[in-house]
Short mmCIF file of C-alpha atoms and ligand atoms in Angstrom, two decimals:
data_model
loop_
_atom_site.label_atom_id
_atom_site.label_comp_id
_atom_site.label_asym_id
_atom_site.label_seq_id
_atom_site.Cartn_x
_atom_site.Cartn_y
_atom_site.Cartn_z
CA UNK A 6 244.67 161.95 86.94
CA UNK A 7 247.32 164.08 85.35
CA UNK A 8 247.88 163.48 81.81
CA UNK A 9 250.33 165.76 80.53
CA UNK A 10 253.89 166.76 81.17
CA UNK A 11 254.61 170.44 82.30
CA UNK A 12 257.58 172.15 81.25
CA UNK A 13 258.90 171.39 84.81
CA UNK A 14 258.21 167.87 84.16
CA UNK A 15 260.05 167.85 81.00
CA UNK A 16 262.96 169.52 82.59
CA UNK A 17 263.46 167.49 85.08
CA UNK A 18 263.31 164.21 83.47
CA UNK A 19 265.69 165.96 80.96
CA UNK A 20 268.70 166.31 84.07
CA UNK A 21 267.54 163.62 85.99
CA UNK A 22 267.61 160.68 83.05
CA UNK A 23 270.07 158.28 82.72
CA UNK A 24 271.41 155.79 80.19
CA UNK A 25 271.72 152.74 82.39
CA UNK A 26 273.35 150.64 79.88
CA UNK A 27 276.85 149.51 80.94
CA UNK A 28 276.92 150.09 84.12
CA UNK A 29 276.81 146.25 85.88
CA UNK A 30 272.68 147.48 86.05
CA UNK A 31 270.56 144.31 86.66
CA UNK A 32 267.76 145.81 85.00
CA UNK A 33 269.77 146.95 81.78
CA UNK A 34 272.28 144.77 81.53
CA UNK A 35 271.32 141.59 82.70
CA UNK A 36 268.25 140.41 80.18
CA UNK A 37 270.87 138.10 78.05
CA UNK A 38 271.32 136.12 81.04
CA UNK A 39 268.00 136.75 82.25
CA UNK A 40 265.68 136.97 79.05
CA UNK A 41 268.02 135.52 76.53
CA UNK A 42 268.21 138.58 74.53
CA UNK A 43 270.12 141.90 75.61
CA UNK A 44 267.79 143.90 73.09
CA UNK A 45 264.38 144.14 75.03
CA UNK A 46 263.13 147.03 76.47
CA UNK A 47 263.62 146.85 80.33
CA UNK A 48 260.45 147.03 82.66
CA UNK A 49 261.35 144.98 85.08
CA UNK A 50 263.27 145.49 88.32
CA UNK A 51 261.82 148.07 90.48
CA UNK A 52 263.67 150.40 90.52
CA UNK A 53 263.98 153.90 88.56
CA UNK A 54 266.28 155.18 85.35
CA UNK A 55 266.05 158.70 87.49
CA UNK A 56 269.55 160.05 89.11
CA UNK A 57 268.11 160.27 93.06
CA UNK A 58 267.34 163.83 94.74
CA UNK A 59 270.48 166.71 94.26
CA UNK A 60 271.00 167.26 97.99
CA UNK A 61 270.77 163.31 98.39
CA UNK A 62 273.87 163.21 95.84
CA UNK A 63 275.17 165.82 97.62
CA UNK A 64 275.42 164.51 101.43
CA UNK A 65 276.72 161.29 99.70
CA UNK A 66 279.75 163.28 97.41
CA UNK A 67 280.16 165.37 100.47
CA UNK A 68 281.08 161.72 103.15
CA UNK A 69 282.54 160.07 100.39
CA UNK A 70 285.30 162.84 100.33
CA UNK A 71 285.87 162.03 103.72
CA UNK A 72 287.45 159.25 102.32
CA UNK A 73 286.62 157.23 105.69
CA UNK A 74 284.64 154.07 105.78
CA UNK A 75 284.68 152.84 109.31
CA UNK A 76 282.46 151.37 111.38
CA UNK A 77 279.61 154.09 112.60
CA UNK A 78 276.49 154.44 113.79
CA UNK A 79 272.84 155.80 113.08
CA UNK A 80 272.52 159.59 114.76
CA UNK A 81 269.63 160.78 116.57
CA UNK A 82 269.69 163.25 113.04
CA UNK A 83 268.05 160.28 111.36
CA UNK A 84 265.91 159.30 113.33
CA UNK A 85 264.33 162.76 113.72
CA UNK A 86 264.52 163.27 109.55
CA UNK A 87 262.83 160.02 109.12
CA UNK A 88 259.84 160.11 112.34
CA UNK A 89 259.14 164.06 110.93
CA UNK A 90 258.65 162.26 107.45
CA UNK A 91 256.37 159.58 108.84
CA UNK A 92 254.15 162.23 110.69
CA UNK A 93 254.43 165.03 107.96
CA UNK A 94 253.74 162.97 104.72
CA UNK A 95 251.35 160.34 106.39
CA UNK A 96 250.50 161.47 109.73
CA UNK A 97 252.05 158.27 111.23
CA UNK A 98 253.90 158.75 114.84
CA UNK A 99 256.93 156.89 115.69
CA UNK A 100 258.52 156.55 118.38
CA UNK A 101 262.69 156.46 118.06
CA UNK A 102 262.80 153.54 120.57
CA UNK A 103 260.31 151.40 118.37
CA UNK A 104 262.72 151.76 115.12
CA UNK A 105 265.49 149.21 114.65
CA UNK A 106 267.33 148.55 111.40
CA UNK A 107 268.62 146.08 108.54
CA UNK A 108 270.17 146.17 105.33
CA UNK A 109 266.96 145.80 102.70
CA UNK A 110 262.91 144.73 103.48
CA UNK A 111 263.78 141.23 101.69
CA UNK A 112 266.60 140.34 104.43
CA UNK A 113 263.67 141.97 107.04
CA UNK A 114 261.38 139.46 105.74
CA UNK A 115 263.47 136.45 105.83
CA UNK A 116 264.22 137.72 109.51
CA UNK A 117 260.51 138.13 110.40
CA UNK A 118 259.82 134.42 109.37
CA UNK A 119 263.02 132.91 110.83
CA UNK A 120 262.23 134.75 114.17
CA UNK A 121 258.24 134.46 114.40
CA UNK A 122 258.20 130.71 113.13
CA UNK A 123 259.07 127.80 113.23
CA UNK A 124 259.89 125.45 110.15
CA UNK A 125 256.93 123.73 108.98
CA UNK A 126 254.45 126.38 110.31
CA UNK A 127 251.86 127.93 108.74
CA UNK A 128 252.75 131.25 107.22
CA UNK A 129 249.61 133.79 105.35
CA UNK A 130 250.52 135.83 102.35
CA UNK A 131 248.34 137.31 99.95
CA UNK A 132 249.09 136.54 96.77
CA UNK A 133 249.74 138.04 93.84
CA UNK A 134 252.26 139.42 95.97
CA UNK A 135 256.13 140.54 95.55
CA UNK A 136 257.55 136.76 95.11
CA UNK A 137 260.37 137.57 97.89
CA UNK A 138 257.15 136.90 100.28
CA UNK A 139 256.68 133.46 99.03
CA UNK A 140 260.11 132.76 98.36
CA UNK A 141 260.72 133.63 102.51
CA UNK A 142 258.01 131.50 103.60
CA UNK A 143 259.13 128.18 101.31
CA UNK A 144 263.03 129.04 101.85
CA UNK A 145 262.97 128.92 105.40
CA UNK A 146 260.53 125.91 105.29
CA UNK A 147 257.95 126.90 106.06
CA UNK A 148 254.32 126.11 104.74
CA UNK A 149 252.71 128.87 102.31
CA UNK A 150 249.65 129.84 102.50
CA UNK A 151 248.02 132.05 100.57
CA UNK A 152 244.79 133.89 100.87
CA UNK A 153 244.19 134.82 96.98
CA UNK A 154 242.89 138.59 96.15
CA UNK A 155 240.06 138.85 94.15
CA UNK A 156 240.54 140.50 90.89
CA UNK A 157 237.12 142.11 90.82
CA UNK A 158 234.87 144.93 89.13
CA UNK A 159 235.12 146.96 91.88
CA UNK A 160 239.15 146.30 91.66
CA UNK A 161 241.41 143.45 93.89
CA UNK A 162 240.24 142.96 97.03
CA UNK A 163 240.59 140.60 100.04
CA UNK A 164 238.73 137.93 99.57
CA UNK A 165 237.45 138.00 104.01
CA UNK A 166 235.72 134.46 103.93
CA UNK A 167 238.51 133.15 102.92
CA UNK A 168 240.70 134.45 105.28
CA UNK A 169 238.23 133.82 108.53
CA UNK A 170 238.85 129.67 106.77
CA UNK A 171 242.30 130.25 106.74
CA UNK A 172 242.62 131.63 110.00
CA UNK A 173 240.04 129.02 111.82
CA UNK A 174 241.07 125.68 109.93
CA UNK A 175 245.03 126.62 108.23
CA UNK A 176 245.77 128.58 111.96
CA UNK A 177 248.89 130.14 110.42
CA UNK A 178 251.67 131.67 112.90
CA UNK A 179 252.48 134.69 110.87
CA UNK A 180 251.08 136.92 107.97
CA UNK A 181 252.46 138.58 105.69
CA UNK A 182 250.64 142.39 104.15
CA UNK A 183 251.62 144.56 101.26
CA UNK A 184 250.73 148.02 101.85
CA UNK A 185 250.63 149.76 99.08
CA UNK A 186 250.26 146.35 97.29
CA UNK A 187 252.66 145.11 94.65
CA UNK A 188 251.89 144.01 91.76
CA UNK A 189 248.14 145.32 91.99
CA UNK A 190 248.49 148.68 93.22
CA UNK A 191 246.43 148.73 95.86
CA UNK A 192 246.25 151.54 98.34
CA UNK A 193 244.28 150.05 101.09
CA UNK A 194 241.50 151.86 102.60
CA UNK A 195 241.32 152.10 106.77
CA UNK A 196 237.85 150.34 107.00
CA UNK A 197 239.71 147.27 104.31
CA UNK A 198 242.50 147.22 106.89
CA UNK A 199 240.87 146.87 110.06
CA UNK A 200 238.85 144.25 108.30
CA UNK A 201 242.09 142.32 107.68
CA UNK A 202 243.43 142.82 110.94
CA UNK A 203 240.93 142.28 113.41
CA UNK A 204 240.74 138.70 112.73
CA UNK A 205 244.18 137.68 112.71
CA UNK A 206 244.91 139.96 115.59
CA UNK A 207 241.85 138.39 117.26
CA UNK A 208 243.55 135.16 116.33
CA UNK A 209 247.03 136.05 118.13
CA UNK A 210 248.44 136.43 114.81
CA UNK A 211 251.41 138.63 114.21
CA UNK A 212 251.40 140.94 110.85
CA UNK A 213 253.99 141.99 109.23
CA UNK A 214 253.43 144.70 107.33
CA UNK A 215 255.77 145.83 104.04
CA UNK A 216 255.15 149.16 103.81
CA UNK A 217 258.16 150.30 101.31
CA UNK A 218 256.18 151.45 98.53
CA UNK A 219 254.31 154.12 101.14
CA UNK A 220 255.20 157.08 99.35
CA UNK A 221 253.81 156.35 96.10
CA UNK A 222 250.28 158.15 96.60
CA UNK A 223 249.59 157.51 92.89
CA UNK A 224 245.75 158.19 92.80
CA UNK A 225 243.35 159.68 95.62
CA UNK A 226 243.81 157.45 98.43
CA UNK A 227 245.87 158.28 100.78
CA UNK A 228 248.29 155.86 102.47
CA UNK A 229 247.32 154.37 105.91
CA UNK A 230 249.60 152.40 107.82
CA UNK A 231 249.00 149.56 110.29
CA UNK A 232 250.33 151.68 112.74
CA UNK A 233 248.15 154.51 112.51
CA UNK A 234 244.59 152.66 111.39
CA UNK A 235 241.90 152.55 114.01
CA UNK A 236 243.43 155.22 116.19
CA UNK A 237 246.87 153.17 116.65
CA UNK A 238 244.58 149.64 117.81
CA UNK A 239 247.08 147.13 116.25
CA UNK A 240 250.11 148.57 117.56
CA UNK A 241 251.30 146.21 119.73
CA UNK A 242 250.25 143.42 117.15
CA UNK A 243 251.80 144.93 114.13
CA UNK A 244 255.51 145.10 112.78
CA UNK A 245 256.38 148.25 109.90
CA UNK A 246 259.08 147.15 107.04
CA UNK A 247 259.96 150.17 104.90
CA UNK A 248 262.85 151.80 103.92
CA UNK A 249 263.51 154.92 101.83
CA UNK A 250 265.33 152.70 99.00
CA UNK A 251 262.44 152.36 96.98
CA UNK A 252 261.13 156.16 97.34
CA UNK A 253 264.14 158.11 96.51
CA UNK A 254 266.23 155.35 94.20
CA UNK A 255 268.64 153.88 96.84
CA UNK A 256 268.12 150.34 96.43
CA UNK A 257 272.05 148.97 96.58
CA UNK A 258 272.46 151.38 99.66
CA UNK A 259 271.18 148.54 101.37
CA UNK A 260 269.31 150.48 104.53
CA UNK A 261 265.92 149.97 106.02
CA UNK A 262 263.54 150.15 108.71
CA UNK A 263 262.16 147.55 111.11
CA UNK A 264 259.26 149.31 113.21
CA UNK A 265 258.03 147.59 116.14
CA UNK A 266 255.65 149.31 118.70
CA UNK A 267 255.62 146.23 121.45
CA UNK A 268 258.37 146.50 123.52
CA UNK A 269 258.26 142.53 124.68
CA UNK A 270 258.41 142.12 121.30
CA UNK A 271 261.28 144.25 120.56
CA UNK A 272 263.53 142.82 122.97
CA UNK A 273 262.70 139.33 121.78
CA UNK A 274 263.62 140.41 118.13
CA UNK A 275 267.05 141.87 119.43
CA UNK A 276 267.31 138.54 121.31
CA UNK A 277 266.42 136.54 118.26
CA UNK A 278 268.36 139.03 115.61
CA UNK A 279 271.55 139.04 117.23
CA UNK A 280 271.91 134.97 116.74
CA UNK A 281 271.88 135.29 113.18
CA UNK A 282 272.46 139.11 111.68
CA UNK A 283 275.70 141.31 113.18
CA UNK A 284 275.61 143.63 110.49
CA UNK A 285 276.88 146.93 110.65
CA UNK A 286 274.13 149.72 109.05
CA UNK A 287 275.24 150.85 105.93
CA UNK A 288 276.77 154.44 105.96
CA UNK A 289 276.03 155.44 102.64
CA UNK A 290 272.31 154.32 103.15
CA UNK A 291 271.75 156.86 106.68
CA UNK A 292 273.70 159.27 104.87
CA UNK A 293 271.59 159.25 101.39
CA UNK A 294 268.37 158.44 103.38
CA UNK A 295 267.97 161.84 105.96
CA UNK A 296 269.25 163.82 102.99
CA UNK A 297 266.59 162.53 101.30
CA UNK A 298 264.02 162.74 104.36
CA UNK A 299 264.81 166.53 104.83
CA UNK A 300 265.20 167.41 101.22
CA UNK A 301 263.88 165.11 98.82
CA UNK A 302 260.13 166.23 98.71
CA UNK A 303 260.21 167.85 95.66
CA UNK A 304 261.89 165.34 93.79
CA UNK A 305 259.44 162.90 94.96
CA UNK A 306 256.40 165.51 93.78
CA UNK A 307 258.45 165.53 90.04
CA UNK A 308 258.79 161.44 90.56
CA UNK A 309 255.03 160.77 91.14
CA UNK A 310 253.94 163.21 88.55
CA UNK A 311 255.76 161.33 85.78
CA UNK A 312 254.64 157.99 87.09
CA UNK A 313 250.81 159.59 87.17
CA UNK A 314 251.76 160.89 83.50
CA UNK A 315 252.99 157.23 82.33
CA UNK A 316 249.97 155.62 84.37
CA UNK A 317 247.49 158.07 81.90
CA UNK A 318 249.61 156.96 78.81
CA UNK A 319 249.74 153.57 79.23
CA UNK A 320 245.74 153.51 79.75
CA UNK A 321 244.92 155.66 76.40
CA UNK A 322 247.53 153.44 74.25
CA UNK A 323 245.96 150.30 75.51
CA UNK A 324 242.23 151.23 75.69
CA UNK A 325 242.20 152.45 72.21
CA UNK A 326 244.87 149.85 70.52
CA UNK A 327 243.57 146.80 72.73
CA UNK A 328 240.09 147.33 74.14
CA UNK A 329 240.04 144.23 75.83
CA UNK A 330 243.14 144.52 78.45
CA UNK A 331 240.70 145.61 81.79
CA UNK A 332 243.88 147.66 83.61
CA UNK A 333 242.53 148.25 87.55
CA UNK A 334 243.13 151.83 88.87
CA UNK A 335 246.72 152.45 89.97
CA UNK A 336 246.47 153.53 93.34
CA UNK A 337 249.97 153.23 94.47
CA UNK A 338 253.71 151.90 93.87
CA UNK A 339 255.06 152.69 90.35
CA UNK A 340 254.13 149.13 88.83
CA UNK A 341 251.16 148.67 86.78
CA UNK A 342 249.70 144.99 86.94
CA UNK A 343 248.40 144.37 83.31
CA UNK A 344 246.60 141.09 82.17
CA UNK A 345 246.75 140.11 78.75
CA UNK A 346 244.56 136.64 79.13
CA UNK A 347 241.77 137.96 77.04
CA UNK A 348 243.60 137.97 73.74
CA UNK A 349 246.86 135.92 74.98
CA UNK A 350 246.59 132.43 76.64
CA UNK A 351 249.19 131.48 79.71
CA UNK A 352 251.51 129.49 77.69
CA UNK A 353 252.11 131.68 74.72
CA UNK A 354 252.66 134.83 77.48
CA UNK A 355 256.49 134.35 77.93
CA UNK A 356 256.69 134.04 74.02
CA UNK A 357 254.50 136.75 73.17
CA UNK A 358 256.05 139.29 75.33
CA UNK A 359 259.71 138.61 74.77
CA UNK A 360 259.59 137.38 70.54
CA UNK A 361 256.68 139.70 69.87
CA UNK A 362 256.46 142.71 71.94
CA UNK A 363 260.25 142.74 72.62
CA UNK A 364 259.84 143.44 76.24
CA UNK A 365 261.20 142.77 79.65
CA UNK A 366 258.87 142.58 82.35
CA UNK A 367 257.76 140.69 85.32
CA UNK A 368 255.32 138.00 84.72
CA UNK A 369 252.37 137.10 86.70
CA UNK A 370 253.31 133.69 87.34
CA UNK A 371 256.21 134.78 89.44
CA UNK A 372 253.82 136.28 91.85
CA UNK A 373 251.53 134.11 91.96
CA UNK A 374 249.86 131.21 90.26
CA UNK A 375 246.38 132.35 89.65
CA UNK A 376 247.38 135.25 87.57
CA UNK A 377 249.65 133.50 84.60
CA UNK A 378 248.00 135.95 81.94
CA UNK A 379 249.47 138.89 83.47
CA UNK A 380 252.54 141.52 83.21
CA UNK A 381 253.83 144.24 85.40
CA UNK A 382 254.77 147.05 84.21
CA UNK A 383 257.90 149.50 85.86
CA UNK A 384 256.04 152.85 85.37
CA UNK A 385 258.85 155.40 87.06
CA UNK A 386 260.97 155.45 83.58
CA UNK A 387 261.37 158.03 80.60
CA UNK A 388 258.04 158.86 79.33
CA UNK A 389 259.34 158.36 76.03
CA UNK A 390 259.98 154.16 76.93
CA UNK A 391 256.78 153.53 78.32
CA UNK A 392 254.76 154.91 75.24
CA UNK A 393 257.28 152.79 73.19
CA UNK A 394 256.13 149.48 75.64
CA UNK A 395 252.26 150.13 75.21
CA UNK A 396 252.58 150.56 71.74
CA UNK A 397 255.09 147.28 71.30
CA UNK A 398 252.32 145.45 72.97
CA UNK A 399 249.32 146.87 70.92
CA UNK A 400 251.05 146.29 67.57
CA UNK A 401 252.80 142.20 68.53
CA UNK A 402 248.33 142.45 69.28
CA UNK A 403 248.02 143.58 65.47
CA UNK A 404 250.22 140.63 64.42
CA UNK A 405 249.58 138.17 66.67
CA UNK A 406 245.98 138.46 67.28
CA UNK A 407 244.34 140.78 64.85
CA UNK A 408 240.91 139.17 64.53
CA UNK A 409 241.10 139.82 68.60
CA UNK A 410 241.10 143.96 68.08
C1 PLP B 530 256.90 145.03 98.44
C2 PLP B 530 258.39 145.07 98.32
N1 PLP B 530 259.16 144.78 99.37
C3 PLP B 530 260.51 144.82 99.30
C4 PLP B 530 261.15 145.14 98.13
C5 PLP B 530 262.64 145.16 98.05
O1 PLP B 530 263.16 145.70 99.21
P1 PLP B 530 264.74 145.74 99.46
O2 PLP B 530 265.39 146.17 98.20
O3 PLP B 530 264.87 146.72 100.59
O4 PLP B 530 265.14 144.36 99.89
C6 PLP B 530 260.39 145.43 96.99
C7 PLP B 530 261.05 145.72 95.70
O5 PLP B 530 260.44 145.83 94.68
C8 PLP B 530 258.99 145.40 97.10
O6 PLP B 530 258.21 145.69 96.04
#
């Protein structure tokens, strides 16, 4: 695990940073209205403080002087830029035909729900997870269910006897996988993902599978997708949500990807899709996204070297200013899932964080009950910020808790 900046490093966080107050930024300039107070430091919202790739700012500068909006369409280009990504960086194939698109994973995963279910039914998530899971599932009315990880020695894993319960007495219609898994970083091995899917495949369940934090590779496990594990088995059971938003910066662009190998399948989403979503694709989103498919790799390589550099910092601040915070490995995504419950109890978290270490951050209660005690962390931010964050928290330790440390 990298832990120091090279002098490329530096210079690239040097043209690529970006004061984000001021500009309408949820992450910056919301926390008044969000937080109550518009002086914490922001680690919230994933997304990054880094401009996205040169040549993707170019291809967008270069259609916006067009100076022509209209309606258009998605071009074979794309498609190639993205399926070469897929099968360069992760060795996944994709066929054009399976890909269809939307305008952001969370509207994909309302879709998914809406389409696959029916209100009232059953629906499997596995929680902590991104709350927009849970929030799908109990929007749409449906029931949640959730299979709890296990926050173990060995790191969170799936707890399998639970889920062969859940799938024999609960019988839920749809599940829901993170892959890489946010909050806890997980990259999931092959063997831990046929061991998830084989049952609920067995069980005629469809997965869903949010894959838009795929690119973060952040220790040594590589990324497997649903779509490539076991030789390609769970194709036809298995449907892909990513999107290169979250990768190269592109959030508001509002483009994604909705991969689905079955072709009965595929005609019954465009059936089902057309009834409630006639959305054209978003230009700007095609245009920034093969830009960034063709051109963005070494960006991304500068990207996940500073989050690997933050991940190292973050670690040596807390291990040595608060022994006590266990931080699992960060395999993946740029969010670091960091419990506080051995010196902080659940209802003095919110206070603690915001009054004492002055911070912004997700809390573990909004992704899932069980894990009240923790915070996550936004790693893919100046250096400079996240040192300030880990030491915030070790010092509000100091004053809050010293006979703790
Ligand atoms: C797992 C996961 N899915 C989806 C999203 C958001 O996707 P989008 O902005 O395309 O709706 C996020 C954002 O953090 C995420 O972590």
């Amino acid at each position: 695990m990298a832990n120091t900046l090279t002098t490329e490093n530096k210079a690239f966080i040097k043209s690529h940073l970006v004061d984000r107050h001021h500009t309408n930024t949820l992450k910056w300039d919301a926390l008044q209205e969000r937080f109550g107070n518009p002086d914490l430091l922001p680690l919230w919202v994933a997304d990054m403080e880094f401009k996205t790739a040169q040549p993707v700012r170019d291809a967008l500068i270069a259609r916006v002087q067009e100076g022509v909006f209209g309606y258009s369409f998605i071009p074979d280009s794309y498609k190639e830029a993205f399926i070469h990504w897929q099968q360069d960086r992760h060795g996944i194939t994709v066929k054009p035909e399976w890909l269809r698109f939307d305008n952001g994973v969370v509207n994909s995963l309302y879709a998914m729900v809406n389409w696959l279910t029916k209100p009232g039914d059953p629906v499997l998530i596995f929680q902590p997870v991104y709350y927009s899971f849970a929030n799908a599932v109990t929007d749409t009315h449906r029931e949640l269910i959730s299979c709890n990880l296990l926050n173990t020695p060995q790191g969170w894993q799936v707890d399998h006897e639970a889920l062969h319960t859940i799938i024999r007495d609960r019988k839920p219609k749809l599940a829901i996988w993170c892959s890489p898994h946010n909050p806890v970083g997980r990259v999931w091995q092959p063997e831990e993902l046929e061991a998830v899917l084989t049952p609920l495949v067995d069980a005629g369940i469809p997965v869903v599978s949010d894959e838009i934090h795929e690119d973060f590779e952040i220790g040594d496990t590589p990324f497997t997708s649903v779509l490539s594990v076991a030789n390609g088995r769970f194709q036809d059971h298995v449907i892909v949500l990513n999107a290169p938003s979250k990768t190269f910066n592109l959030a508001t662009l509002l483009h994604s990807h909705v991969i689905i190998p079955n072709s009965a399948w595929r005609k019954d989403y465009d059936d089902f899709i057309k009834t409630i979503h006639q959305t054209e694709p978003s230009l700007l989103g095609v245009v920034a996204g093969e830009a960034a498919y063709r051109q963005g790799t070494p960006w991304l390589d500068q990207i996940i070297a500073i989050i690997r550099y933050n991940d190292s910092q973050v670690r040596h601040i807390l291990h040595h200013g608060a022994p006590q915070i266990h931080l699992q490995p960060l395999e993946g995504t740029y969010l670091l899932y960091v419990d506080l419950g051995s010196y902080i109890p659940a209802d003095k978290i919110k206070d603690f964080v915001q009054n004492h270490c002055h911070l912004a951050v997700d809390y573990g209660a909004w992704f899932s009950p069980q894990t009240p005690t923790f915070i996550r962390l936004n790693l893919a931010t100046d250096p400079q910020l996240v040192a300030r964050a880990a030491h915030q928290i070790v010092t509000a330790l100091q004053e809050t808790v010293p006979q703790a440390l």
